[in-house]
Short mmCIF file of C-alpha atoms in Angstrom, two decimals:
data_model
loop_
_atom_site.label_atom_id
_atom_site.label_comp_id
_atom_site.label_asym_id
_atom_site.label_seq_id
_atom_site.Cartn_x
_atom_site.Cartn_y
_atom_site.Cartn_z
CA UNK A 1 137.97 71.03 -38.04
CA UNK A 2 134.24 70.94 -37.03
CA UNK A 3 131.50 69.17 -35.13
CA UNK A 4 128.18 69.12 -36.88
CA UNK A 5 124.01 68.65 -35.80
CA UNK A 6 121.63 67.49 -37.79
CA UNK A 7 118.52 68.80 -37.71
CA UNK A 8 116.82 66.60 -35.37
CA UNK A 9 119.87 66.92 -33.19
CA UNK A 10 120.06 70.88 -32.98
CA UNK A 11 115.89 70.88 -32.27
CA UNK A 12 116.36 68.54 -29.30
CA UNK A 13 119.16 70.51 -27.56
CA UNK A 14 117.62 74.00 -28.39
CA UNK A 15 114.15 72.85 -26.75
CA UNK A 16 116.59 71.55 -23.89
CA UNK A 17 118.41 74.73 -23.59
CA UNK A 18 114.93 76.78 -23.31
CA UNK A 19 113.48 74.40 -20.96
CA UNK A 20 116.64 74.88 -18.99
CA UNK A 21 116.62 78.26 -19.09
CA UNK A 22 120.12 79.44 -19.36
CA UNK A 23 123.36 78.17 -20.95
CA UNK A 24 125.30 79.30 -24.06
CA UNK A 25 125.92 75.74 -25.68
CA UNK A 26 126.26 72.20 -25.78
CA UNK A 27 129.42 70.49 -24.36
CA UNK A 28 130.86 67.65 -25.97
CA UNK A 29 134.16 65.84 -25.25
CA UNK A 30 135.78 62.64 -24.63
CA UNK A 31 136.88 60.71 -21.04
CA UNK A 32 139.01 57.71 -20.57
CA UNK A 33 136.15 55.05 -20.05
CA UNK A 34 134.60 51.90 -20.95
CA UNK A 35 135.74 48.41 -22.54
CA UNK A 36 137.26 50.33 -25.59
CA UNK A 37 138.80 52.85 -24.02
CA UNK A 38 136.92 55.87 -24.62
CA UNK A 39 133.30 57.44 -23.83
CA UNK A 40 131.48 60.63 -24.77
CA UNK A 41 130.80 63.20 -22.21
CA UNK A 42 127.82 65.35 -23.67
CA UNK A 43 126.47 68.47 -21.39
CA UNK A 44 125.02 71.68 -21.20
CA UNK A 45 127.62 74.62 -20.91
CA UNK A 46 126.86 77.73 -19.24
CA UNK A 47 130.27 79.16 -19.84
CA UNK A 48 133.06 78.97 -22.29
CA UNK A 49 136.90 78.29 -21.47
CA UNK A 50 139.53 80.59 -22.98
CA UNK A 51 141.06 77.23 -24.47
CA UNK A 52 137.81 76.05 -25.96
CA UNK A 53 136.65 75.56 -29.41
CA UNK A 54 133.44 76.62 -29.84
CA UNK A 55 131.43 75.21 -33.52
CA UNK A 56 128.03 76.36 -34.68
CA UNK A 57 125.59 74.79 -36.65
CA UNK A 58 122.09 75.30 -36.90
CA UNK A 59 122.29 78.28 -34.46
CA UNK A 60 123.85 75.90 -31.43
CA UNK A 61 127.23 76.59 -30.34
CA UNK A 62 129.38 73.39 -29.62
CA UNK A 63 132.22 73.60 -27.13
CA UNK A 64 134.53 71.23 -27.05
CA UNK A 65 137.98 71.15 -25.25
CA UNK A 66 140.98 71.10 -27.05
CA UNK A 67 141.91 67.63 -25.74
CA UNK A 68 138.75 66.33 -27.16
CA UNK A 69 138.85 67.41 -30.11
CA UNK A 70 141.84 65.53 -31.77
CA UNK A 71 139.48 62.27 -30.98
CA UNK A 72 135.61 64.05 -32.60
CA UNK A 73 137.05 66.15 -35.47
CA UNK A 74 134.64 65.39 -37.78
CA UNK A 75 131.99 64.30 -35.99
CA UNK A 76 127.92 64.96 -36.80
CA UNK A 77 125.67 64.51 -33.95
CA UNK A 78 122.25 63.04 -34.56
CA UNK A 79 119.14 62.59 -32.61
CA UNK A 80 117.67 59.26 -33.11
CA UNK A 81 113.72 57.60 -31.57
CA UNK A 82 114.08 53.55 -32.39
CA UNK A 83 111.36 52.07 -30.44
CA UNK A 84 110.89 53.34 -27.17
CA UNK A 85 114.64 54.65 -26.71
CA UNK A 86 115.50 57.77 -27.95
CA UNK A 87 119.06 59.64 -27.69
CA UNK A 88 122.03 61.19 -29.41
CA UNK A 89 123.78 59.18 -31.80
CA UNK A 90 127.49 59.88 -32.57
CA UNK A 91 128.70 59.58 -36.59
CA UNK A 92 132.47 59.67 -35.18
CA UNK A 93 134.95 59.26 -38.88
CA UNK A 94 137.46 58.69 -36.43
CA UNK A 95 136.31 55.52 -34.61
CA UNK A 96 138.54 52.46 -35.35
CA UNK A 97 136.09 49.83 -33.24
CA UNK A 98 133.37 50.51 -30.84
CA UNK A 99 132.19 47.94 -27.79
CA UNK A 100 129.64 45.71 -28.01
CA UNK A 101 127.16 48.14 -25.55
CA UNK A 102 127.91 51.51 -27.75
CA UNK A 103 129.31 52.81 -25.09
CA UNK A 104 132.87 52.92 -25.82
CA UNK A 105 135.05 53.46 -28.68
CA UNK A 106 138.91 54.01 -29.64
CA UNK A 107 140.66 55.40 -32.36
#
């Protein structure tokens, strides 16, 4: 089991987490949302739960609930610029079909 950055990805959250100030990690998980079922629910953590997993890559924990984790085993987290846009990009192995907006996905 594991959730990975690349390097663009692990640069972006460690210049958010020193702008920020404080916090140990980055939270990602899972919620019930969207046309496909399921969304990604990506934060800043400033604590970690006694049932949390906790990944690190590129010196940046990654917490991520047990619940969660059955659905983003696997996963690599990018950082991507196209354009004007930028954001995180999620390479989820597990993800059967995504909606049309990106979203929302299912397995």
């Amino acid at each position: 089991m594991s959730i990975t950055l690349t390097q663009s990805a692990a640069d972006r959250v460690q210049s958010f987490l020193t702008n920020r100030g404080k916090g140990v990690g980055l939270r990602l998980g899972v919620k019930t949302s969207g046309c496909s079922g399921m969304a990604y629910v990506l934060e800043f953590a400033d604590d970690i739960n006694d049932d949390d997993n906790v990944f690190e890559d590129k010196n940046v924990k990654i917490i991520v609930d047990k619940k969660s984790l059955v659905y983003i085993d696997g996963t690599e987290l990018d950082f991507v610029k196209e354009g004007l846009n930028e954001g995180f990009k999620f390479n989820n192995p597990n993800v059967h079909n995504e909606c049309g907006c990106g979203e929302s996905f299912n397995v």
